[in-house]
CSV table of C-alpha atoms in Angstrom, one decimal:
chain,number,residue,atom,x,y,z
A,1,UNK,CA,143.1,26.0,-228.1
A,2,UNK,CA,141.1,27.5,-225.5
A,3,UNK,CA,140.8,24.3,-223.4
A,4,UNK,CA,145.1,24.6,-222.6
A,5,UNK,CA,144.3,28.7,-222.4
A,6,UNK,CA,141.8,27.3,-219.2
A,7,UNK,CA,144.9,25.4,-218.2
A,8,UNK,CA,147.5,28.0,-218.1
A,9,UNK,CA,145.5,30.0,-216.2
A,10,UNK,CA,144.8,27.1,-213.2
A,11,UNK,CA,148.3,26.9,-213.7
A,12,UNK,CA,148.7,30.5,-212.8
A,13,UNK,CA,146.3,30.6,-209.8
A,14,UNK,CA,148.2,27.2,-208.2
A,15,UNK,CA,150.9,29.0,-209.4
A,16,UNK,CA,150.2,32.6,-207.6
A,17,UNK,CA,148.7,30.6,-204.6
A,18,UNK,CA,151.8,28.7,-204.0
A,19,UNK,CA,153.7,32.1,-204.4
A,20,UNK,CA,151.3,33.8,-201.5
A,21,UNK,CA,152.2,31.0,-199.0
A,22,UNK,CA,155.1,31.1,-199.2
A,23,UNK,CA,155.4,34.7,-198.1
A,24,UNK,CA,154.2,33.5,-194.9
A,25,UNK,CA,156.3,32.0,-192.2
A,26,UNK,CA,158.7,28.6,-192.8
A,27,UNK,CA,159.6,25.6,-190.2
A,28,UNK,CA,161.5,26.2,-187.7
A,29,UNK,CA,161.4,29.8,-188.4
A,30,UNK,CA,163.5,32.2,-185.1
A,31,UNK,CA,163.2,29.7,-182.8
A,32,UNK,CA,167.0,27.7,-182.6
A,33,UNK,CA,168.5,25.7,-181.9
A,34,UNK,CA,166.9,23.8,-184.2
A,35,UNK,CA,165.1,25.5,-186.2
A,36,UNK,CA,162.5,23.5,-188.8
A,37,UNK,CA,162.7,21.6,-192.0
A,38,UNK,CA,163.9,24.6,-193.7
A,39,UNK,CA,167.6,24.7,-191.6
A,40,UNK,CA,167.7,21.2,-192.5
A,41,UNK,CA,167.1,21.2,-196.4
A,42,UNK,CA,170.2,23.8,-196.1
A,43,UNK,CA,171.6,21.5,-194.1
A,44,UNK,CA,171.3,18.6,-196.6
A,45,UNK,CA,173.1,20.6,-199.0
A,46,UNK,CA,176.5,22.0,-196.9
A,47,UNK,CA,176.5,18.5,-195.7
A,48,UNK,CA,176.3,17.0,-199.4
A,49,UNK,CA,178.2,19.9,-201.0
A,50,UNK,CA,181.1,20.3,-198.1
A,51,UNK,CA,182.3,16.0,-197.7
A,52,UNK,CA,182.6,13.1,-199.9
A,53,UNK,CA,180.0,10.4,-200.7
A,54,UNK,CA,181.0,8.3,-197.9
A,55,UNK,CA,180.2,10.3,-195.0
A,56,UNK,CA,176.9,11.9,-196.3
A,57,UNK,CA,175.3,9.1,-193.7
A,58,UNK,CA,177.9,8.1,-191.5
A,59,UNK,CA,178.3,10.5,-187.9
A,60,UNK,CA,181.8,12.1,-188.0
A,61,UNK,CA,182.7,15.5,-186.4
A,62,UNK,CA,182.0,17.3,-189.6
A,63,UNK,CA,178.9,15.2,-189.8
A,64,UNK,CA,177.2,16.1,-186.4
A,65,UNK,CA,173.5,13.5,-187.0
A,66,UNK,CA,171.6,14.8,-184.2
A,67,UNK,CA,171.3,18.5,-186.4
A,68,UNK,CA,169.3,17.4,-188.9
A,69,UNK,CA,171.0,13.7,-189.9
A,70,UNK,CA,170.2,13.1,-194.1
A,71,UNK,CA,167.2,10.7,-192.9
A,72,UNK,CA,166.3,10.6,-196.9
A,73,UNK,CA,167.1,8.2,-199.6
A,74,UNK,CA,171.0,8.8,-203.1
A,75,UNK,CA,168.0,11.6,-205.0
A,76,UNK,CA,167.3,14.1,-201.8
A,77,UNK,CA,170.7,13.6,-201.1
A,78,UNK,CA,172.1,15.0,-204.6
A,79,UNK,CA,169.1,17.2,-205.0
A,80,UNK,CA,170.0,18.7,-202.0
A,81,UNK,CA,174.6,18.9,-204.4
A,82,UNK,CA,172.2,20.3,-206.9
A,83,UNK,CA,170.9,23.1,-205.2
A,84,UNK,CA,173.7,23.8,-203.4
A,85,UNK,CA,176.2,23.8,-206.6
A,86,UNK,CA,173.5,27.0,-207.3
A,87,UNK,CA,174.5,28.4,-204.9
A,88,UNK,CA,171.0,29.5,-203.9
A,89,UNK,CA,168.6,28.6,-201.5
A,90,UNK,CA,164.8,30.0,-201.7
A,91,UNK,CA,161.7,29.2,-201.9
A,92,UNK,CA,162.5,29.0,-205.5
A,93,UNK,CA,163.0,25.9,-206.6
A,94,UNK,CA,160.1,24.3,-204.8
A,95,UNK,CA,158.8,26.2,-207.5
A,96,UNK,CA,160.7,24.5,-210.5
A,97,UNK,CA,160.1,21.6,-209.3
A,98,UNK,CA,156.5,21.8,-209.6
A,99,UNK,CA,156.3,23.3,-213.3
A,100,UNK,CA,158.6,20.3,-214.2
A,101,UNK,CA,157.7,16.8,-212.3
A,102,UNK,CA,154.0,17.5,-210.2
A,103,UNK,CA,152.0,20.3,-212.4
A,104,UNK,CA,152.4,18.7,-216.1
A,105,UNK,CA,151.4,14.6,-214.0
A,106,UNK,CA,148.3,16.7,-213.1
A,107,UNK,CA,147.8,18.1,-216.4
A,108,UNK,CA,147.8,15.1,-218.2
A,109,UNK,CA,146.5,12.4,-216.1
A,110,UNK,CA,143.9,15.5,-216.3
A,111,UNK,CA,143.1,15.4,-219.0
A,112,UNK,CA,144.1,10.9,-221.8
A,113,UNK,CA,143.0,9.0,-218.1
A,114,UNK,CA,139.4,11.6,-216.3
A,115,UNK,CA,136.2,11.3,-218.1
A,116,UNK,CA,134.1,14.0,-219.1
A,117,UNK,CA,133.8,17.0,-220.7
A,118,UNK,CA,136.7,18.6,-221.6
A,119,UNK,CA,135.6,22.0,-218.9
A,120,UNK,CA,135.2,19.4,-216.0
A,121,UNK,CA,139.3,17.9,-217.3
A,122,UNK,CA,139.6,21.4,-216.2
A,123,UNK,CA,138.2,21.5,-212.9
A,124,UNK,CA,139.3,18.9,-211.8
A,125,UNK,CA,143.6,20.4,-212.5
A,126,UNK,CA,142.5,23.7,-211.4
A,127,UNK,CA,140.8,21.3,-207.9
A,128,UNK,CA,144.4,19.5,-207.7
A,129,UNK,CA,146.2,22.0,-207.9
A,130,UNK,CA,144.1,23.8,-205.0
A,131,UNK,CA,144.1,21.4,-202.1
A,132,UNK,CA,145.9,23.0,-200.0
A,133,UNK,CA,147.9,20.3,-198.0
A,134,UNK,CA,150.5,19.8,-199.9
A,135,UNK,CA,150.4,24.1,-200.9
A,136,UNK,CA,151.0,24.4,-196.9
A,137,UNK,CA,153.2,22.1,-196.6
A,138,UNK,CA,155.9,22.5,-199.1
A,139,UNK,CA,156.4,26.4,-199.6
A,140,UNK,CA,154.5,26.9,-195.6
A,141,UNK,CA,156.1,24.0,-193.8
A,142,UNK,CA,159.2,24.2,-196.7
A,143,UNK,CA,159.9,20.5,-197.7
A,144,UNK,CA,160.1,19.1,-201.1
A,145,UNK,CA,157.4,16.5,-201.9
A,146,UNK,CA,155.7,17.8,-204.9
A,147,UNK,CA,159.0,15.9,-206.2
A,148,UNK,CA,158.5,12.1,-204.9
A,149,UNK,CA,154.6,12.5,-205.3
A,150,UNK,CA,154.9,13.9,-209.0
A,151,UNK,CA,157.2,11.3,-209.9
A,152,UNK,CA,154.8,8.5,-208.1
A,153,UNK,CA,151.9,11.0,-210.8
A,154,UNK,CA,153.9,10.3,-213.2
A,155,UNK,CA,154.0,6.2,-213.1
A,156,UNK,CA,149.7,6.4,-212.9
A,157,UNK,CA,150.0,8.7,-215.6
A,158,UNK,CA,152.4,6.5,-217.6
A,159,UNK,CA,150.9,2.6,-216.5
A,160,UNK,CA,147.6,3.9,-217.1
A,161,UNK,CA,148.3,4.8,-220.6
A,162,UNK,CA,150.4,1.5,-221.1
A,163,UNK,CA,153.7,1.9,-220.7
A,164,UNK,CA,154.6,0.0,-218.0
A,165,UNK,CA,158.1,-0.4,-217.9
A,166,UNK,CA,158.2,3.3,-218.7
A,167,UNK,CA,155.9,3.4,-214.9
A,168,UNK,CA,158.1,1.4,-213.2
A,169,UNK,CA,161.1,4.0,-214.0
A,170,UNK,CA,159.2,6.5,-212.3
A,171,UNK,CA,157.9,5.2,-209.1
A,172,UNK,CA,161.2,3.4,-208.6
A,173,UNK,CA,162.3,7.1,-208.4
A,174,UNK,CA,160.4,8.4,-206.3
A,175,UNK,CA,161.1,5.9,-203.9
A,176,UNK,CA,165.1,6.7,-204.2
A,177,UNK,CA,163.3,10.3,-203.7
A,178,UNK,CA,161.4,9.3,-200.4
A,179,UNK,CA,161.6,6.2,-199.0
A,180,UNK,CA,157.9,6.9,-197.9
A,181,UNK,CA,156.0,5.8,-201.5
A,182,UNK,CA,156.6,2.7,-200.2
A,183,UNK,CA,153.1,3.6,-199.1
A,184,UNK,CA,152.7,3.3,-202.8
A,185,UNK,CA,154.8,0.2,-203.9
A,186,UNK,CA,152.3,-2.2,-203.4
A,187,UNK,CA,149.5,-1.6,-205.1
A,188,UNK,CA,152.3,-0.8,-207.9
A,189,UNK,CA,153.5,-4.1,-207.3
A,190,UNK,CA,149.9,-5.7,-207.2
A,191,UNK,CA,149.0,-3.9,-210.3
A,192,UNK,CA,151.9,-4.6,-212.9
A,193,UNK,CA,152.5,-8.5,-211.9
A,194,UNK,CA,148.1,-8.6,-212.2
A,195,UNK,CA,149.2,-8.3,-216.0
A,196,UNK,CA,152.2,-10.3,-216.3
A,197,UNK,CA,149.4,-13.5,-215.2
A,198,UNK,CA,146.4,-11.2,-217.8
A,199,UNK,CA,148.9,-11.9,-220.7
A,200,UNK,CA,150.2,-14.9,-219.1
A,201,UNK,CA,153.5,-16.0,-218.1
A,202,UNK,CA,154.1,-18.5,-220.1
A,203,UNK,CA,154.5,-16.2,-222.9
A,204,UNK,CA,153.9,-11.8,-223.3
A,205,UNK,CA,153.4,-12.2,-219.4
A,206,UNK,CA,156.9,-13.8,-218.3
A,207,UNK,CA,158.7,-10.7,-220.9
A,208,UNK,CA,157.2,-8.2,-219.6
A,209,UNK,CA,157.3,-9.7,-215.7
A,210,UNK,CA,161.5,-9.4,-217.1
A,211,UNK,CA,161.5,-6.1,-218.8
A,212,UNK,CA,160.1,-4.6,-215.8
A,213,UNK,CA,162.6,-6.4,-213.1
A,214,UNK,CA,165.4,-5.4,-215.1
A,215,UNK,CA,163.7,-1.3,-215.5
A,216,UNK,CA,163.8,-2.0,-211.4
A,217,UNK,CA,166.7,-3.0,-210.6
A,218,UNK,CA,169.1,-1.3,-213.1
A,219,UNK,CA,166.8,2.4,-211.7
A,220,UNK,CA,167.3,0.4,-207.6
A,221,UNK,CA,171.6,0.0,-208.8
A,222,UNK,CA,172.0,3.9,-210.0
A,223,UNK,CA,170.3,5.6,-207.6
A,224,UNK,CA,172.4,4.1,-205.1
A,225,UNK,CA,176.0,2.7,-206.7
A,226,UNK,CA,178.4,5.3,-205.0
A,227,UNK,CA,177.1,3.3,-202.2
A,228,UNK,CA,176.7,-0.2,-203.5
A,229,UNK,CA,180.8,-0.9,-202.9
A,230,UNK,CA,181.0,-1.0,-199.4
A,231,UNK,CA,178.2,-3.1,-197.9
A,232,UNK,CA,178.5,-1.4,-195.0
A,233,UNK,CA,177.6,1.9,-196.3
A,234,UNK,CA,174.4,-0.3,-197.9
A,235,UNK,CA,173.3,-1.0,-194.6
A,236,UNK,CA,174.8,2.7,-192.8
A,237,UNK,CA,171.6,4.6,-195.3
A,238,UNK,CA,169.7,1.9,-194.5
A,239,UNK,CA,169.8,1.9,-191.2
A,240,UNK,CA,169.1,5.7,-191.6
A,241,UNK,CA,166.2,5.4,-193.6
A,242,UNK,CA,163.9,3.8,-191.3
A,243,UNK,CA,164.7,5.1,-187.4
A,244,UNK,CA,163.1,2.0,-185.3
A,245,UNK,CA,164.7,3.3,-182.5
A,246,UNK,CA,162.0,6.8,-182.8
A,247,UNK,CA,158.9,4.4,-181.2
A,248,UNK,CA,155.6,4.2,-182.9
A,249,UNK,CA,154.6,7.1,-183.2
A,250,UNK,CA,155.6,10.9,-182.8
A,251,UNK,CA,153.5,14.4,-182.0
A,252,UNK,CA,149.9,13.9,-182.1
A,253,UNK,CA,149.4,12.0,-185.7
A,254,UNK,CA,146.2,11.1,-186.1
A,255,UNK,CA,146.6,7.6,-186.9
A,256,UNK,CA,145.1,4.7,-184.3
A,257,UNK,CA,148.0,4.2,-181.7
A,258,UNK,CA,148.2,8.2,-181.4
A,259,UNK,CA,144.4,7.8,-180.7
A,260,UNK,CA,144.7,4.7,-179.0
A,261,UNK,CA,147.1,5.6,-176.9
A,262,UNK,CA,144.5,8.2,-175.9
A,263,UNK,CA,143.2,4.6,-173.8
A,264,UNK,CA,145.6,2.0,-173.7
A,265,UNK,CA,149.4,3.4,-172.8
A,266,UNK,CA,150.4,1.9,-175.7
A,267,UNK,CA,154.6,3.0,-176.2
A,268,UNK,CA,154.3,2.5,-172.3
A,269,UNK,CA,153.1,-1.2,-171.7
A,270,UNK,CA,154.8,-3.0,-174.8
A,271,UNK,CA,158.7,-3.5,-176.1
A,272,UNK,CA,159.7,-1.1,-179.5
A,273,UNK,CA,160.4,-4.8,-181.0
A,274,UNK,CA,156.3,-5.5,-179.6
A,275,UNK,CA,155.4,-2.4,-181.7
A,276,UNK,CA,157.0,-3.0,-184.5
A,277,UNK,CA,155.6,-6.7,-185.3
A,278,UNK,CA,152.3,-6.0,-184.7
A,279,UNK,CA,151.9,-2.2,-186.6
A,280,UNK,CA,153.5,-4.4,-189.2
A,281,UNK,CA,151.0,-7.4,-188.8
A,282,UNK,CA,148.1,-5.2,-188.6
A,283,UNK,CA,149.5,-2.8,-191.6
A,284,UNK,CA,149.0,-6.0,-193.8
A,285,UNK,CA,146.5,-6.7,-192.9
A,286,UNK,CA,144.4,-3.7,-194.1
A,287,UNK,CA,145.9,-4.0,-196.8
A,288,UNK,CA,145.4,-7.1,-198.2
A,289,UNK,CA,142.1,-7.7,-199.7
A,290,UNK,CA,142.2,-4.1,-201.5
A,291,UNK,CA,145.7,-5.9,-203.8
A,292,UNK,CA,143.9,-8.9,-203.6
A,293,UNK,CA,141.6,-7.0,-205.5
A,294,UNK,CA,144.0,-5.6,-207.6
A,295,UNK,CA,145.7,-8.2,-208.4
A,296,UNK,CA,142.9,-10.2,-209.4
A,297,UNK,CA,141.5,-6.8,-211.8
A,298,UNK,CA,144.1,-5.2,-212.9
A,299,UNK,CA,142.2,-1.8,-214.1
A,300,UNK,CA,143.3,1.9,-213.5
A,301,UNK,CA,139.8,2.3,-211.6
A,302,UNK,CA,141.1,-0.4,-209.6
A,303,UNK,CA,145.1,0.6,-209.1
A,304,UNK,CA,143.4,4.5,-208.1
A,305,UNK,CA,141.2,2.5,-205.6
A,306,UNK,CA,144.2,0.8,-204.1
A,307,UNK,CA,146.9,3.3,-204.0
A,308,UNK,CA,144.3,4.7,-201.6
A,309,UNK,CA,143.2,2.0,-199.7
A,310,UNK,CA,146.4,0.8,-199.4
A,311,UNK,CA,149.1,5.1,-198.4
A,312,UNK,CA,145.8,5.2,-196.2
A,313,UNK,CA,146.5,1.8,-193.7
A,314,UNK,CA,149.8,2.3,-193.7
A,315,UNK,CA,149.2,6.0,-192.6
A,316,UNK,CA,146.8,4.4,-189.7
A,317,UNK,CA,148.1,1.4,-188.3
A,318,UNK,CA,152.3,1.6,-190.1
A,319,UNK,CA,155.7,2.4,-187.6
A,320,UNK,CA,156.9,5.5,-186.8
A,321,UNK,CA,154.5,7.3,-188.8
A,322,UNK,CA,154.8,11.2,-189.0
A,323,UNK,CA,151.1,13.7,-189.6
A,324,UNK,CA,153.1,15.1,-193.2
A,325,UNK,CA,152.8,11.8,-194.6
A,326,UNK,CA,148.9,12.0,-194.9
A,327,UNK,CA,150.1,13.2,-198.1
A,328,UNK,CA,150.6,10.5,-199.5
A,329,UNK,CA,146.9,9.3,-199.8
A,330,UNK,CA,145.7,12.3,-199.9
A,331,UNK,CA,148.0,11.9,-203.3
A,332,UNK,CA,146.0,9.6,-205.2
A,333,UNK,CA,142.5,10.8,-203.1
A,334,UNK,CA,142.9,13.4,-205.9
A,335,UNK,CA,142.5,11.5,-208.7
A,336,UNK,CA,139.1,10.3,-208.0
A,337,UNK,CA,138.4,14.0,-207.9
A,338,UNK,CA,137.0,13.6,-211.2
A,339,UNK,CA,135.1,10.4,-210.4
A,340,UNK,CA,133.9,10.6,-206.4
A,341,UNK,CA,133.8,14.2,-206.0
A,342,UNK,CA,132.3,14.9,-202.5
A,343,UNK,CA,133.5,11.7,-200.8
A,344,UNK,CA,137.7,13.0,-201.7
A,345,UNK,CA,136.8,16.4,-201.6
A,346,UNK,CA,136.0,16.0,-197.6
A,347,UNK,CA,139.0,13.9,-197.3
A,348,UNK,CA,141.8,15.9,-198.4
A,349,UNK,CA,139.9,18.5,-196.6
A,350,UNK,CA,140.6,17.0,-193.7
A,351,UNK,CA,143.5,16.1,-194.1
A,352,UNK,CA,144.8,19.3,-194.4
A,353,UNK,CA,142.6,20.3,-190.6
A,354,UNK,CA,144.8,17.2,-189.1
A,355,UNK,CA,148.2,18.9,-189.7
A,356,UNK,CA,146.0,21.9,-187.8
A,357,UNK,CA,149.1,21.9,-184.4
A,358,UNK,CA,151.7,21.6,-187.4
A,359,UNK,CA,150.3,25.3,-189.6
A,360,UNK,CA,149.8,26.8,-186.1
A,361,UNK,CA,153.2,26.3,-184.8
A,362,UNK,CA,155.3,27.5,-187.9
A,363,UNK,CA,152.5,30.5,-188.2
A,364,UNK,CA,150.7,30.1,-190.9
A,365,UNK,CA,147.1,30.3,-189.6
A,366,UNK,CA,146.0,32.4,-192.5
A,367,UNK,CA,147.5,30.9,-195.3
A,368,UNK,CA,144.9,27.7,-193.8
A,369,UNK,CA,142.1,29.2,-193.4
A,370,UNK,CA,142.6,31.1,-196.9
A,371,UNK,CA,143.3,28.6,-198.4
A,372,UNK,CA,141.0,25.6,-197.3
A,373,UNK,CA,138.1,28.1,-197.6
A,374,UNK,CA,139.4,28.0,-201.9
A,375,UNK,CA,139.6,24.6,-201.9
A,376,UNK,CA,136.5,23.9,-200.7
A,377,UNK,CA,134.2,26.7,-202.6
A,378,UNK,CA,136.1,25.5,-205.7
A,379,UNK,CA,136.3,21.9,-205.9
A,380,UNK,CA,132.7,21.3,-204.7
A,381,UNK,CA,131.2,24.0,-206.7
A,382,UNK,CA,133.1,22.8,-209.7
A,383,UNK,CA,132.6,19.5,-209.8
A,384,UNK,CA,129.2,19.8,-208.5
A,385,UNK,CA,130.3,17.8,-205.7
A,386,UNK,CA,126.3,17.9,-204.2
A,387,UNK,CA,125.2,16.6,-207.1
A,388,UNK,CA,127.3,13.6,-207.4
A,389,UNK,CA,126.3,12.0,-203.6
A,390,UNK,CA,123.2,10.4,-204.8
A,391,UNK,CA,123.8,5.9,-203.8
A,392,UNK,CA,124.2,5.3,-207.4
A,393,UNK,CA,126.9,8.4,-207.6
A,394,UNK,CA,128.6,6.8,-203.9
A,395,UNK,CA,129.4,2.6,-205.0
A,396,UNK,CA,129.0,1.5,-203.1
A,397,UNK,CA,126.5,-1.5,-204.5
A,398,UNK,CA,125.2,-3.8,-202.0
A,399,UNK,CA,126.8,-2.2,-199.7
A,400,UNK,CA,124.5,0.2,-199.1
A,401,UNK,CA,123.7,-0.1,-195.8
A,402,UNK,CA,126.7,-1.1,-194.3
A,403,UNK,CA,127.2,3.2,-193.4
A,404,UNK,CA,124.0,4.2,-192.0
A,405,UNK,CA,121.6,2.5,-189.6
A,406,UNK,CA,118.2,3.1,-192.1
A,407,UNK,CA,118.3,1.6,-195.0
A,408,UNK,CA,115.1,3.9,-195.9
A,409,UNK,CA,116.7,6.8,-196.0
A,410,UNK,CA,118.7,8.7,-198.4
A,411,UNK,CA,122.1,7.6,-198.0
A,412,UNK,CA,123.2,11.1,-200.7
A,413,UNK,CA,120.8,13.7,-198.6
A,414,UNK,CA,122.9,11.6,-195.1
A,415,UNK,CA,126.1,11.6,-195.8
A,416,UNK,CA,125.8,15.9,-197.7
A,417,UNK,CA,124.5,16.5,-193.4
A,418,UNK,CA,127.3,14.4,-191.9
A,419,UNK,CA,129.8,16.4,-194.3
A,420,UNK,CA,128.0,20.0,-193.5
A,421,UNK,CA,129.1,18.6,-190.0
A,422,UNK,CA,132.1,17.7,-190.5
A,423,UNK,CA,133.4,21.6,-192.1
A,424,UNK,CA,131.6,23.6,-189.5
A,425,UNK,CA,133.1,20.5,-186.0
A,426,UNK,CA,136.5,21.1,-188.0
A,427,UNK,CA,135.7,24.9,-187.7
A,428,UNK,CA,135.2,25.1,-184.5
A,429,UNK,CA,138.3,23.1,-183.6
A,430,UNK,CA,140.5,25.5,-185.5
A,431,UNK,CA,139.3,28.6,-184.0
A,432,UNK,CA,139.0,27.3,-180.9
A,433,UNK,CA,142.9,26.1,-180.9
A,434,UNK,CA,144.4,30.1,-181.9
A,435,UNK,CA,141.0,31.5,-179.0
A,436,UNK,CA,141.1,29.4,-176.1
A,437,UNK,CA,144.1,28.2,-173.2
A,438,UNK,CA,144.1,24.7,-172.7
A,439,UNK,CA,143.6,24.0,-169.3
A,440,UNK,CA,147.2,23.7,-167.3
A,441,UNK,CA,146.3,20.3,-166.6
A,442,UNK,CA,146.0,19.4,-170.6
A,443,UNK,CA,148.1,21.8,-172.6
A,444,UNK,CA,147.5,18.8,-175.4
A,445,UNK,CA,144.1,19.1,-175.3
A,446,UNK,CA,143.9,20.9,-178.4
A,447,UNK,CA,145.9,19.1,-181.1
A,448,UNK,CA,144.7,15.5,-179.1
A,449,UNK,CA,140.8,16.6,-180.0
A,450,UNK,CA,141.8,17.4,-183.5
A,451,UNK,CA,144.4,14.3,-183.6
A,452,UNK,CA,141.4,12.1,-182.7
A,453,UNK,CA,138.5,14.1,-185.0
A,454,UNK,CA,141.0,13.4,-188.4
A,455,UNK,CA,141.4,9.6,-187.7
A,456,UNK,CA,137.5,8.7,-187.3
A,457,UNK,CA,137.1,10.7,-190.8
A,458,UNK,CA,140.4,8.9,-192.1
A,459,UNK,CA,138.9,5.6,-190.0
A,460,UNK,CA,135.7,5.5,-191.6
A,461,UNK,CA,136.8,7.0,-195.3
A,462,UNK,CA,139.7,4.0,-195.8
A,463,UNK,CA,136.1,1.5,-195.2
A,464,UNK,CA,134.0,3.5,-197.7
A,465,UNK,CA,136.6,3.7,-200.1
A,466,UNK,CA,137.2,-0.4,-199.6
A,467,UNK,CA,134.5,-0.6,-200.1
A,468,UNK,CA,133.3,0.8,-203.1
A,469,UNK,CA,136.6,-1.7,-204.5
A,470,UNK,CA,135.4,-4.2,-203.4
A,471,UNK,CA,131.4,-3.1,-204.5
A,472,UNK,CA,132.6,-2.2,-207.9
A,473,UNK,CA,129.3,-1.5,-210.1
A,474,UNK,CA,129.7,-3.7,-213.6
A,475,UNK,CA,129.7,-1.1,-215.4
A,476,UNK,CA,133.0,0.6,-214.0
A,477,UNK,CA,134.4,-2.0,-214.5
A,478,UNK,CA,133.9,-3.0,-218.5
A,479,UNK,CA,133.9,1.1,-218.9
A,480,UNK,CA,137.8,0.8,-217.0
A,481,UNK,CA,138.9,-2.4,-218.8
A,482,UNK,CA,138.8,-1.1,-222.0
A,483,UNK,CA,140.9,2.0,-221.0
A,484,UNK,CA,143.6,-0.9,-219.6
A,485,UNK,CA,143.6,-3.7,-222.7
C-alpha cells in the first residue's frame, strides 16, 4: 500500500511538471501565417469534423494540404475527430492521453518488468515521468507523442508479460497513430519471430505465428477500413505519410546527414533518389547486427536493447528525420534507467539538448532549463548513477578497450569525467545560444554546433548500446532467459 502511495506522489509530481510547462508559450504562437504544431492540431480537428473521410488526405478547395494537411496515419485523424466533437482544444487533452495510456504503461513496466527493490522501482517511475524531452515537446511545443509512445510501451509491457498477441495489437495501434513507430518495428518483428522459432515452427511456434499475423492484419484492416474501398485513397494516404520530396533532412537535426552536410553538400551533390537509397542502405546495415542478435536470442533484455539500437540507427541514418524523432529512441532508453542509469541519463539529457533550437524558437528556455536540472538531479541521485558506472556494471565485457585508449585506466572514472565534460559543454552551448549573437556570415552557427555536438553523443552511444547487446554478460542472459520462459 505504501508503494502505491509513493507512486501516486510520483505521478502527481509528473503531472505538475507537465501542467507547469503548458503554462508557457507553444509552437508558432503569434507567428502568422503558418503558426506551428498547435495550429496544425487545431486544423486537423477542423478538417476531420467538417469534411467526409475520403477528403481528409486530398487537396481540395476545402482542404489545402499546403496548410498543415494531414500527414499522419488514420488513428491520428480519428483522434482529431474525437477532440473536435468535444468542441474543446487545450492541453488537457494531452494530459488525458498521458493519464490513460502513457503513465499506466510506465508504472506497470517499472513494477513488473524491472528489477530491484520497490523503492528503486518507484524512483524509476519518477525519473521516466520527468524526462524533459517528452514533456517539453508535448506540453510546450504541443504534440501527442505520448499516445504513440505509450501504445508502443504497452506493447513492450504485455510482450514482457508473455501476452504476445496483445503486444502485437498494441504496437500496430501505435504504428497506425504515427508512422515514425517504424523505428521500433524491426525489434518487435524479430522478437516475436524469434519466439516462434524458439517454440518450433512445426508446432506451437507456427500456431503463435498465425495468431500474430491474423492480429496484425485484422488491426490494420480495421484502422484503415474507411479507405479500403478505393485503392486511390490508400495510395494517397501512403503518399502523405512518406513525403519523399521533402529531401534527406530539414533544419539542423542531430543526425549523420545533417552533420556530414557541413563538410560535403550531400543534398546538392546527390539526387533525391540516390539520397533515399543511400540512407535506406546505411540504416539497414546499422540495425542488422542488433536485429540478428535479437532473432537468435529473443529475451526481454535483448528486446529492450534492440529497440534502442534500431530506433537510434533510424534517427541517425534514415531519410527525412526531424529533431523531435529523437523521442523514439528516448523511449526504450528510459526503460534502461534501472539497468544502465548513467548511460541512459546521459542519452536522455543529450536528446533534450539536441532540441534546444526548437525550444528557443518556441520561447521555452525557462522550462528547458528547469526540467533539465530537475531530471539530472533526481535521476542521478535516486538511481545512484555514479555508483553504477564501474566496468562490470557498464556491461561491456571483453569490448571495454574499444571505448578507452589506455587499457589500464578505470573505465568507470573515465566515464564520469566524460559525463561531467559533456553536461558542462551542453550548459555552455545553451548559454551561448541565448546570450551571444552569431556572426553575420554564420547565422546558424549555434544551432549547427548543438546539432553536431549532439550527433557525436548519439553516434558514440549507438556504438555503446550495440556493444552491450552483443557482449551480453552470461549472468544477464540466464536471468532474462528465465523471464522469457
